[in-house]
């Protein structure tokens, strides 16, 4: 049975997609069978996996509205070594169309059930909002990974996300857990980063992942080559950190 994780944070630009793509590639390198689900109409995880979002006939959109199954709509990321259920702009329409569907929050969960035995990990890249798409991600998941930058406002956004996760847990998905907070784009030379990081550890204890992802230009360059950073420059500090993070995720599975 696949372990399903949503990479979520309602803020944009905090490293969700970078984390999703690189964690998928890291787990694939560690021999795991991985499906990445792109739930963001921007399609950044799709492009970052080397798949052209403009030429797709089927995407996660058709899956959500019941016009395709997951297997038909999935594509292989040759660069990353994992499968992708891709997204493009069309997905923005799902938000409105799904309103008329029954059990609209569990469309993704129900669709993924059919491929559950084909993967070890399913990673969901959530959009930057607490929307119906994000709800579908949270309903489908066993756990949430929250990437965050160690800056002052990061903590403020966190309480909204945690209260949404609690509501989903209470009403829709009693399996849902926060797996952990991942410190990303970390700059050890900044005093504020150090302070916020220490504060996170105090408040959240072992919910904070041991691995810290540094700010690293190679991670930011990789998407323009259609490759995860882990593949684009495996020797870079950023890639190494994501590979460590992959190993830490596998380790954490034992505690779930
Ligand atoms: P989100 O999906 O939360 O909007 P992204 O993963 O797209 O965030 O990251 C936002 C921007 O920051 C992108 O341009 C990405 O390349 C860059 N970025 C993400 N993580 C890092 C990192 N560790 N080091 C340097 N740049 C990063
Ligand atoms: Mg993104």
PDB file of C-alpha atoms and ligand atoms in Angstrom:
ATOM      1  CA  UNK A   1       0.000   0.000   0.000  1.00  0.00           C
ATOM      2  CA  UNK A   2       1.311   3.414  -0.957  1.00  0.00           C
ATOM      3  CA  UNK A   3       2.010   6.017   1.692  1.00  0.00           C
ATOM      4  CA  UNK A   4       0.408   9.240   0.520  1.00  0.00           C
ATOM      5  CA  UNK A   5       1.796  12.616   1.528  1.00  0.00           C
ATOM      6  CA  UNK A   6       0.576  16.098   0.676  1.00  0.00           C
ATOM      7  CA  UNK A   7       3.216  18.816   0.476  1.00  0.00           C
ATOM      8  CA  UNK A   8       1.219  21.801   1.647  1.00  0.00           C
ATOM      9  CA  UNK A   9       1.482  25.381   2.796  1.00  0.00           C
ATOM     10  CA  UNK A  10      -1.090  27.947   1.736  1.00  0.00           C
ATOM     11  CA  UNK A  11       1.656  30.471   1.074  1.00  0.00           C
ATOM     12  CA  UNK A  12       3.130  30.638  -2.419  1.00  0.00           C
ATOM     13  CA  UNK A  13       6.840  30.543  -3.126  1.00  0.00           C
ATOM     14  CA  UNK A  14       7.780  28.645   0.039  1.00  0.00           C
ATOM     15  CA  UNK A  15       9.308  25.627  -1.689  1.00  0.00           C
ATOM     16  CA  UNK A  16       6.389  23.187  -1.980  1.00  0.00           C
ATOM     17  CA  UNK A  17       7.007  22.271  -5.596  1.00  0.00           C
ATOM     18  CA  UNK A  18      10.776  22.120  -5.202  1.00  0.00           C
ATOM     19  CA  UNK A  19      10.290  19.800  -2.234  1.00  0.00           C
ATOM     20  CA  UNK A  20       7.757  17.612  -4.029  1.00  0.00           C
ATOM     21  CA  UNK A  21       9.845  17.169  -7.186  1.00  0.00           C
ATOM     22  CA  UNK A  22      13.124  16.586  -5.353  1.00  0.00           C
ATOM     23  CA  UNK A  23      11.641  14.288  -2.735  1.00  0.00           C
ATOM     24  CA  UNK A  24      10.063  12.239  -5.562  1.00  0.00           C
ATOM     25  CA  UNK A  25      13.431  12.000  -7.327  1.00  0.00           C
ATOM     26  CA  UNK A  26      15.282  11.230  -4.084  1.00  0.00           C
ATOM     27  CA  UNK A  27      12.863   8.414  -3.184  1.00  0.00           C
ATOM     28  CA  UNK A  28      13.132   7.049  -6.745  1.00  0.00           C
ATOM     29  CA  UNK A  29      16.931   7.032  -6.401  1.00  0.00           C
ATOM     30  CA  UNK A  30      16.506   5.098  -3.181  1.00  0.00           C
ATOM     31  CA  UNK A  31      14.631   2.431  -5.140  1.00  0.00           C
ATOM     32  CA  UNK A  32      11.072   3.430  -4.280  1.00  0.00           C
ATOM     33  CA  UNK A  33       8.154   3.461  -6.703  1.00  0.00           C
ATOM     34  CA  UNK A  34       6.829   7.009  -6.679  1.00  0.00           C
ATOM     35  CA  UNK A  35       3.841   8.840  -8.158  1.00  0.00           C
ATOM     36  CA  UNK A  36       3.870  12.638  -8.013  1.00  0.00           C
ATOM     37  CA  UNK A  37       0.428  14.236  -8.231  1.00  0.00           C
ATOM     38  CA  UNK A  38       0.488  17.834  -9.438  1.00  0.00           C
ATOM     39  CA  UNK A  39      -2.547  19.564  -7.908  1.00  0.00           C
ATOM     40  CA  UNK A  40      -1.515  23.096  -8.846  1.00  0.00           C
ATOM     41  CA  UNK A  41      -2.937  24.626 -12.070  1.00  0.00           C
ATOM     42  CA  UNK A  42       0.428  26.353 -12.517  1.00  0.00           C
ATOM     43  CA  UNK A  43       1.819  22.927 -13.434  1.00  0.00           C
ATOM     44  CA  UNK A  44       5.271  23.717 -12.042  1.00  0.00           C
ATOM     45  CA  UNK A  45       5.858  20.222 -10.681  1.00  0.00           C
ATOM     46  CA  UNK A  46       4.873  18.822 -14.089  1.00  0.00           C
ATOM     47  CA  UNK A  47       7.347  21.063 -15.941  1.00  0.00           C
ATOM     48  CA  UNK A  48      10.029  20.544 -13.289  1.00  0.00           C
ATOM     49  CA  UNK A  49       9.722  16.805 -13.886  1.00  0.00           C
ATOM     50  CA  UNK A  50      10.485  17.374 -17.582  1.00  0.00           C
ATOM     51  CA  UNK A  51       6.916  17.008 -18.839  1.00  0.00           C
ATOM     52  CA  UNK A  52       5.513  19.666 -21.156  1.00  0.00           C
ATOM     53  CA  UNK A  53       2.212  20.745 -19.589  1.00  0.00           C
ATOM     54  CA  UNK A  54       1.009  22.358 -22.846  1.00  0.00           C
ATOM     55  CA  UNK A  55       0.865  19.150 -24.871  1.00  0.00           C
ATOM     56  CA  UNK A  56      -1.061  16.907 -22.483  1.00  0.00           C
ATOM     57  CA  UNK A  57      -4.361  15.347 -23.489  1.00  0.00           C
ATOM     58  CA  UNK A  58      -5.151  14.089 -20.028  1.00  0.00           C
ATOM     59  CA  UNK A  59      -4.237  15.532 -16.662  1.00  0.00           C
ATOM     60  CA  UNK A  60      -5.349  15.335 -13.048  1.00  0.00           C
ATOM     61  CA  UNK A  61      -8.250  17.573 -14.103  1.00  0.00           C
ATOM     62  CA  UNK A  62      -9.891  14.772 -16.125  1.00  0.00           C
ATOM     63  CA  UNK A  63      -9.286  12.423 -13.201  1.00  0.00           C
ATOM     64  CA  UNK A  64     -11.014  14.739 -10.724  1.00  0.00           C
ATOM     65  CA  UNK A  65     -14.092  15.203 -12.880  1.00  0.00           C
ATOM     66  CA  UNK A  66     -14.308  11.499 -13.688  1.00  0.00           C
ATOM     67  CA  UNK A  67     -13.254  11.516 -17.353  1.00  0.00           C
ATOM     68  CA  UNK A  68     -10.047   9.540 -16.884  1.00  0.00           C
ATOM     69  CA  UNK A  69      -8.466   7.142 -14.449  1.00  0.00           C
ATOM     70  CA  UNK A  70      -5.086   7.746 -12.844  1.00  0.00           C
ATOM     71  CA  UNK A  71      -3.218   5.188 -14.966  1.00  0.00           C
ATOM     72  CA  UNK A  72      -4.440   6.650 -18.262  1.00  0.00           C
ATOM     73  CA  UNK A  73      -3.545  10.190 -17.254  1.00  0.00           C
ATOM     74  CA  UNK A  74      -0.127   9.447 -15.720  1.00  0.00           C
ATOM     75  CA  UNK A  75       3.139  10.045 -17.552  1.00  0.00           C
ATOM     76  CA  UNK A  76       6.640   8.884 -16.752  1.00  0.00           C
ATOM     77  CA  UNK A  77       9.241  11.459 -15.746  1.00  0.00           C
ATOM     78  CA  UNK A  78      12.275  10.023 -17.514  1.00  0.00           C
ATOM     79  CA  UNK A  79      14.434  12.630 -15.829  1.00  0.00           C
ATOM     80  CA  UNK A  80      13.181  11.876 -12.342  1.00  0.00           C
ATOM     81  CA  UNK A  81      12.532   8.141 -12.495  1.00  0.00           C
ATOM     82  CA  UNK A  82       8.979   8.458 -11.182  1.00  0.00           C
ATOM     83  CA  UNK A  83       5.436   8.724 -12.529  1.00  0.00           C
ATOM     84  CA  UNK A  84       3.544  11.999 -12.704  1.00  0.00           C
ATOM     85  CA  UNK A  85      -0.160  12.707 -12.701  1.00  0.00           C
ATOM     86  CA  UNK A  86       0.325  16.076 -14.389  1.00  0.00           C
ATOM     87  CA  UNK A  87      -1.540  19.374 -14.274  1.00  0.00           C
ATOM     88  CA  UNK A  88      -1.984  22.481 -16.369  1.00  0.00           C
ATOM     89  CA  UNK A  89      -4.233  25.542 -16.449  1.00  0.00           C
ATOM     90  CA  UNK A  90      -7.308  23.459 -17.143  1.00  0.00           C
ATOM     91  CA  UNK A  91      -7.216  22.385 -13.508  1.00  0.00           C
ATOM     92  CA  UNK A  92      -8.267  25.859 -12.383  1.00  0.00           C
ATOM     93  CA  UNK A  93     -11.739  25.062 -13.738  1.00  0.00           C
ATOM     94  CA  UNK A  94     -12.104  22.006 -11.499  1.00  0.00           C
ATOM     95  CA  UNK A  95     -12.488  24.226  -8.470  1.00  0.00           C
ATOM     96  CA  UNK A  96     -15.802  25.526  -9.872  1.00  0.00           C
ATOM     97  CA  UNK A  97     -17.001  22.400 -11.652  1.00  0.00           C
ATOM     98  CA  UNK A  98     -16.520  20.149  -8.643  1.00  0.00           C
ATOM     99  CA  UNK A  99     -18.917  22.207  -6.549  1.00  0.00           C
ATOM    100  CA  UNK A 100     -21.824  20.325  -8.146  1.00  0.00           C
ATOM    101  CA  UNK A 101     -20.337  16.879  -7.480  1.00  0.00           C
ATOM    102  CA  UNK A 102     -21.165  14.632  -4.562  1.00  0.00           C
ATOM    103  CA  UNK A 103     -18.286  13.963  -2.170  1.00  0.00           C
ATOM    104  CA  UNK A 104     -16.257  16.563  -3.967  1.00  0.00           C
ATOM    105  CA  UNK A 105     -13.504  16.586  -1.337  1.00  0.00           C
ATOM    106  CA  UNK A 106     -12.662  12.912  -1.847  1.00  0.00           C
ATOM    107  CA  UNK A 107     -12.455  12.734  -5.650  1.00  0.00           C
ATOM    108  CA  UNK A 108      -8.674  12.401  -5.640  1.00  0.00           C
ATOM    109  CA  UNK A 109      -8.657   9.923  -2.768  1.00  0.00           C
ATOM    110  CA  UNK A 110     -11.149   7.689  -4.573  1.00  0.00           C
ATOM    111  CA  UNK A 111      -9.185   7.862  -7.835  1.00  0.00           C
ATOM    112  CA  UNK A 112      -5.847   7.062  -6.173  1.00  0.00           C
ATOM    113  CA  UNK A 113      -7.286   3.965  -4.494  1.00  0.00           C
ATOM    114  CA  UNK A 114      -7.032   2.199  -7.868  1.00  0.00           C
ATOM    115  CA  UNK A 115      -3.223   2.576  -8.068  1.00  0.00           C
ATOM    116  CA  UNK A 116      -2.458   2.196  -4.394  1.00  0.00           C
ATOM    117  CA  UNK A 117      -0.597  -1.106  -4.830  1.00  0.00           C
ATOM    118  CA  UNK A 118       1.559   0.163  -7.703  1.00  0.00           C
ATOM    119  CA  UNK A 119       3.522   2.696  -5.674  1.00  0.00           C
ATOM    120  CA  UNK A 120       5.429   2.943  -2.417  1.00  0.00           C
ATOM    121  CA  UNK A 121       4.911   6.705  -2.209  1.00  0.00           C
ATOM    122  CA  UNK A 122       2.388   9.106  -3.663  1.00  0.00           C
ATOM    123  CA  UNK A 123       3.390  12.759  -3.233  1.00  0.00           C
ATOM    124  CA  UNK A 124       0.838  15.495  -3.799  1.00  0.00           C
ATOM    125  CA  UNK A 125       1.996  19.014  -4.699  1.00  0.00           C
ATOM    126  CA  UNK A 126      -0.742  21.265  -3.297  1.00  0.00           C
ATOM    127  CA  UNK A 127      -1.587  24.706  -4.654  1.00  0.00           C
ATOM    128  CA  UNK A 128      -0.933  27.859  -2.589  1.00  0.00           C
ATOM    129  CA  UNK A 129      -4.428  28.198  -1.108  1.00  0.00           C
ATOM    130  CA  UNK A 130      -6.728  26.403   1.286  1.00  0.00           C
ATOM    131  CA  UNK A 131      -9.006  25.581  -1.641  1.00  0.00           C
ATOM    132  CA  UNK A 132     -11.091  22.616  -2.752  1.00  0.00           C
ATOM    133  CA  UNK A 133      -8.036  21.300  -4.608  1.00  0.00           C
ATOM    134  CA  UNK A 134      -5.958  21.448  -1.429  1.00  0.00           C
ATOM    135  CA  UNK A 135      -8.813  19.762   0.450  1.00  0.00           C
ATOM    136  CA  UNK A 136      -8.727  16.940  -2.103  1.00  0.00           C
ATOM    137  CA  UNK A 137      -5.016  16.588  -1.413  1.00  0.00           C
ATOM    138  CA  UNK A 138      -5.528  16.555   2.357  1.00  0.00           C
ATOM    139  CA  UNK A 139      -8.379  14.045   2.132  1.00  0.00           C
ATOM    140  CA  UNK A 140      -6.290  11.682   0.015  1.00  0.00           C
ATOM    141  CA  UNK A 141      -3.207  11.869   2.234  1.00  0.00           C
ATOM    142  CA  UNK A 142      -2.004   9.970   5.282  1.00  0.00           C
ATOM    143  CA  UNK A 143       0.203  12.850   6.212  1.00  0.00           C
ATOM    144  CA  UNK A 144       1.210  16.405   5.465  1.00  0.00           C
ATOM    145  CA  UNK A 145       4.727  17.682   4.943  1.00  0.00           C
ATOM    146  CA  UNK A 146       4.948  21.428   5.484  1.00  0.00           C
ATOM    147  CA  UNK A 147       7.892  23.186   3.892  1.00  0.00           C
ATOM    148  CA  UNK A 148       8.662  26.523   5.466  1.00  0.00           C
ATOM    149  CA  UNK A 149      11.163  29.303   5.287  1.00  0.00           C
ATOM    150  CA  UNK A 150      12.552  30.386   8.614  1.00  0.00           C
ATOM    151  CA  UNK A 151      11.222  33.915   8.592  1.00  0.00           C
ATOM    152  CA  UNK A 152       8.947  35.748  10.977  1.00  0.00           C
ATOM    153  CA  UNK A 153       5.697  35.514   8.999  1.00  0.00           C
ATOM    154  CA  UNK A 154       6.131  31.792   8.378  1.00  0.00           C
ATOM    155  CA  UNK A 155       4.815  31.049  11.861  1.00  0.00           C
ATOM    156  CA  UNK A 156       1.728  33.172  11.354  1.00  0.00           C
ATOM    157  CA  UNK A 157       0.654  31.237   8.249  1.00  0.00           C
ATOM    158  CA  UNK A 158       1.328  27.976  10.005  1.00  0.00           C
ATOM    159  CA  UNK A 159      -1.535  28.343  12.476  1.00  0.00           C
ATOM    160  CA  UNK A 160      -4.086  28.686   9.630  1.00  0.00           C
ATOM    161  CA  UNK A 161      -2.756  25.576   7.970  1.00  0.00           C
ATOM    162  CA  UNK A 162      -2.689  23.600  11.209  1.00  0.00           C
ATOM    163  CA  UNK A 163      -6.295  24.564  11.966  1.00  0.00           C
ATOM    164  CA  UNK A 164      -7.361  23.472   8.453  1.00  0.00           C
ATOM    165  CA  UNK A 165      -5.570  20.161   8.954  1.00  0.00           C
ATOM    166  CA  UNK A 166      -7.371  19.713  12.293  1.00  0.00           C
ATOM    167  CA  UNK A 167     -10.747  20.362  10.645  1.00  0.00           C
ATOM    168  CA  UNK A 168     -10.023  17.894   7.858  1.00  0.00           C
ATOM    169  CA  UNK A 169      -8.893  15.382  10.458  1.00  0.00           C
ATOM    170  CA  UNK A 170     -12.105  15.842  12.457  1.00  0.00           C
ATOM    171  CA  UNK A 171     -14.564  15.824   9.561  1.00  0.00           C
ATOM    172  CA  UNK A 172     -13.161  14.161   6.480  1.00  0.00           C
ATOM    173  CA  UNK A 173      -9.984  12.163   7.051  1.00  0.00           C
ATOM    174  CA  UNK A 174      -9.259  10.783  10.498  1.00  0.00           C
ATOM    175  CA  UNK A 175      -5.974   9.294   9.218  1.00  0.00           C
ATOM    176  CA  UNK A 176      -4.453  12.678   8.507  1.00  0.00           C
ATOM    177  CA  UNK A 177      -1.349  13.653  10.473  1.00  0.00           C
ATOM    178  CA  UNK A 178       1.254  16.349  10.236  1.00  0.00           C
ATOM    179  CA  UNK A 179       4.344  14.309   9.401  1.00  0.00           C
ATOM    180  CA  UNK A 180       6.665  17.200   9.854  1.00  0.00           C
ATOM    181  CA  UNK A 181       7.871  20.693   9.184  1.00  0.00           C
ATOM    182  CA  UNK A 182      10.717  20.988   6.704  1.00  0.00           C
ATOM    183  CA  UNK A 183      13.005  23.983   6.921  1.00  0.00           C
ATOM    184  CA  UNK A 184      13.788  25.071   3.358  1.00  0.00           C
ATOM    185  CA  UNK A 185      15.797  27.829   1.641  1.00  0.00           C
ATOM    186  CA  UNK A 186      17.730  27.984   4.869  1.00  0.00           C
ATOM    187  CA  UNK A 187      20.467  30.577   5.190  1.00  0.00           C
ATOM    188  CA  UNK A 188      22.584  29.830   8.267  1.00  0.00           C
ATOM    189  CA  UNK A 189      24.240  33.243   8.103  1.00  0.00           C
ATOM    190  CA  UNK A 190      20.982  34.991   8.934  1.00  0.00           C
ATOM    191  CA  UNK A 191      20.359  35.459  12.634  1.00  0.00           C
ATOM    192  CA  UNK A 192      16.604  35.526  12.049  1.00  0.00           C
ATOM    193  CA  UNK A 193      16.742  32.122  10.317  1.00  0.00           C
ATOM    194  CA  UNK A 194      18.590  30.683  13.302  1.00  0.00           C
ATOM    195  CA  UNK A 195      16.099  32.198  15.732  1.00  0.00           C
ATOM    196  CA  UNK A 196      12.985  31.036  13.882  1.00  0.00           C
ATOM    197  CA  UNK A 197      14.532  27.615  13.405  1.00  0.00           C
ATOM    198  CA  UNK A 198      15.214  27.298  17.153  1.00  0.00           C
ATOM    199  CA  UNK A 199      11.685  28.510  17.893  1.00  0.00           C
ATOM    200  CA  UNK A 200      10.235  25.839  15.576  1.00  0.00           C
ATOM    201  CA  UNK A 201      12.215  23.147  17.367  1.00  0.00           C
ATOM    202  CA  UNK A 202      11.012  24.385  20.754  1.00  0.00           C
ATOM    203  CA  UNK A 203       7.352  24.508  19.728  1.00  0.00           C
ATOM    204  CA  UNK A 204       7.111  21.461  17.527  1.00  0.00           C
ATOM    205  CA  UNK A 205       9.866  19.192  18.862  1.00  0.00           C
ATOM    206  CA  UNK A 206      10.391  16.103  16.724  1.00  0.00           C
ATOM    207  CA  UNK A 207       7.725  17.256  14.272  1.00  0.00           C
ATOM    208  CA  UNK A 208      10.561  19.315  12.801  1.00  0.00           C
ATOM    209  CA  UNK A 209      12.552  17.244  10.326  1.00  0.00           C
ATOM    210  CA  UNK A 210      16.215  16.824  11.183  1.00  0.00           C
ATOM    211  CA  UNK A 211      17.195  17.551   7.577  1.00  0.00           C
ATOM    212  CA  UNK A 212      17.475  21.231   6.673  1.00  0.00           C
ATOM    213  CA  UNK A 213      17.343  22.271   3.005  1.00  0.00           C
ATOM    214  CA  UNK A 214      19.790  25.118   2.317  1.00  0.00           C
ATOM    215  CA  UNK A 215      19.203  27.940  -0.104  1.00  0.00           C
ATOM    216  CA  UNK A 216      21.022  26.643  -3.180  1.00  0.00           C
ATOM    217  CA  UNK A 217      21.006  28.118  -6.662  1.00  0.00           C
ATOM    218  CA  UNK A 218      21.283  24.705  -8.357  1.00  0.00           C
ATOM    219  CA  UNK A 219      17.830  23.778  -7.003  1.00  0.00           C
ATOM    220  CA  UNK A 220      16.396  26.940  -8.544  1.00  0.00           C
ATOM    221  CA  UNK A 221      18.157  26.376 -11.897  1.00  0.00           C
ATOM    222  CA  UNK A 222      17.120  22.744 -12.339  1.00  0.00           C
ATOM    223  CA  UNK A 223      13.462  23.329 -13.409  1.00  0.00           C
ATOM    224  CA  UNK A 224      14.535  25.268 -16.497  1.00  0.00           C
ATOM    225  CA  UNK A 225      16.332  22.078 -17.604  1.00  0.00           C
ATOM    226  CA  UNK A 226      13.225  19.981 -16.900  1.00  0.00           C
ATOM    227  CA  UNK A 227      15.038  18.056 -14.196  1.00  0.00           C
ATOM    228  CA  UNK A 228      14.756  17.691 -10.431  1.00  0.00           C
ATOM    229  CA  UNK A 229      17.754  19.298  -8.704  1.00  0.00           C
ATOM    230  CA  UNK A 230      18.643  15.889  -7.297  1.00  0.00           C
ATOM    231  CA  UNK A 231      19.261  14.682 -10.872  1.00  0.00           C
ATOM    232  CA  UNK A 232      20.515  17.935 -12.404  1.00  0.00           C
ATOM    233  CA  UNK A 233      23.428  18.317  -9.974  1.00  0.00           C
ATOM    234  CA  UNK A 234      23.528  15.446  -7.476  1.00  0.00           C
ATOM    235  CA  UNK A 235      26.725  16.804  -5.900  1.00  0.00           C
ATOM    236  CA  UNK A 236      25.213  20.184  -5.011  1.00  0.00           C
ATOM    237  CA  UNK A 237      24.384  20.958  -1.394  1.00  0.00           C
ATOM    238  CA  UNK A 238      20.696  21.284  -2.181  1.00  0.00           C
ATOM    239  CA  UNK A 239      20.525  17.910  -3.938  1.00  0.00           C
ATOM    240  CA  UNK A 240      22.382  16.194  -1.111  1.00  0.00           C
ATOM    241  CA  UNK A 241      19.988  17.675   1.421  1.00  0.00           C
ATOM    242  CA  UNK A 242      16.950  16.384  -0.491  1.00  0.00           C
ATOM    243  CA  UNK A 243      18.510  12.918  -0.737  1.00  0.00           C
ATOM    244  CA  UNK A 244      19.020  12.988   3.039  1.00  0.00           C
ATOM    245  CA  UNK A 245      15.421  14.105   3.375  1.00  0.00           C
ATOM    246  CA  UNK A 246      14.259  11.126   1.287  1.00  0.00           C
ATOM    247  CA  UNK A 247      16.081   8.808   3.666  1.00  0.00           C
ATOM    248  CA  UNK A 248      14.581  10.601   6.664  1.00  0.00           C
ATOM    249  CA  UNK A 249      11.071  10.189   5.229  1.00  0.00           C
ATOM    250  CA  UNK A 250      11.618   6.445   4.815  1.00  0.00           C
ATOM    251  CA  UNK A 251      12.838   6.308   8.404  1.00  0.00           C
ATOM    252  CA  UNK A 252       9.761   8.218   9.633  1.00  0.00           C
ATOM    253  CA  UNK A 253       7.437   5.707   8.031  1.00  0.00           C
ATOM    254  CA  UNK A 254       8.275   3.322  10.845  1.00  0.00           C
ATOM    255  CA  UNK A 255       6.862   5.785  13.356  1.00  0.00           C
ATOM    256  CA  UNK A 256       3.525   6.226  11.532  1.00  0.00           C
TER     257      UNK A 256
HETATM  258  P1  LIG B   1       5.945  26.910  -4.081  1.00  0.00           P
HETATM  259  O1  LIG B   1       5.659  25.650  -4.801  1.00  0.00           O
HETATM  260  O2  LIG B   1       5.675  26.822  -2.609  1.00  0.00           O
HETATM  261  O3  LIG B   1       5.278  28.104  -4.696  1.00  0.00           O
HETATM  262  P2  LIG B   1       8.608  26.720  -5.238  1.00  0.00           P
HETATM  263  O4  LIG B   1       9.109  25.363  -4.905  1.00  0.00           O
HETATM  264  O5  LIG B   1       8.090  26.941  -6.609  1.00  0.00           O
HETATM  265  O6  LIG B   1       7.539  27.183  -4.169  1.00  0.00           O
HETATM  266  O7  LIG B   1       9.806  27.724  -4.906  1.00  0.00           O
HETATM  267  C1  LIG B   1       9.681  29.125  -5.117  1.00  0.00           C
HETATM  268  C2  LIG B   1      10.971  29.623  -5.767  1.00  0.00           C
HETATM  269  O8  LIG B   1      12.076  29.417  -4.903  1.00  0.00           O
HETATM  270  C3  LIG B   1      11.307  28.918  -7.064  1.00  0.00           C
HETATM  271  O9  LIG B   1      11.855  29.828  -7.956  1.00  0.00           O
HETATM  272  C4  LIG B   1      12.337  27.868  -6.641  1.00  0.00           C
HETATM  273  O10 LIG B   1      13.226  27.538  -7.685  1.00  0.00           O
HETATM  274  C5  LIG B   1      13.064  28.597  -5.521  1.00  0.00           C
HETATM  275  N1  LIG B   1      13.587  27.673  -4.498  1.00  0.00           N
HETATM  276  C6  LIG B   1      12.893  26.735  -3.815  1.00  0.00           C
HETATM  277  N2  LIG B   1      13.684  26.094  -2.930  1.00  0.00           N
HETATM  278  C7  LIG B   1      14.926  26.648  -3.065  1.00  0.00           C
HETATM  279  C8  LIG B   1      16.184  26.428  -2.412  1.00  0.00           C
HETATM  280  N3  LIG B   1      16.330  25.516  -1.445  1.00  0.00           N
HETATM  281  N4  LIG B   1      17.233  27.188  -2.803  1.00  0.00           N
HETATM  282  C9  LIG B   1      17.093  28.133  -3.771  1.00  0.00           C
HETATM  283  N5  LIG B   1      15.946  28.376  -4.404  1.00  0.00           N
HETATM  284  C10 LIG B   1      14.857  27.653  -4.065  1.00  0.00           C
HETATM  285 MG1  LIG B   2       4.272  25.285  -6.353  1.00  0.00          MG
END
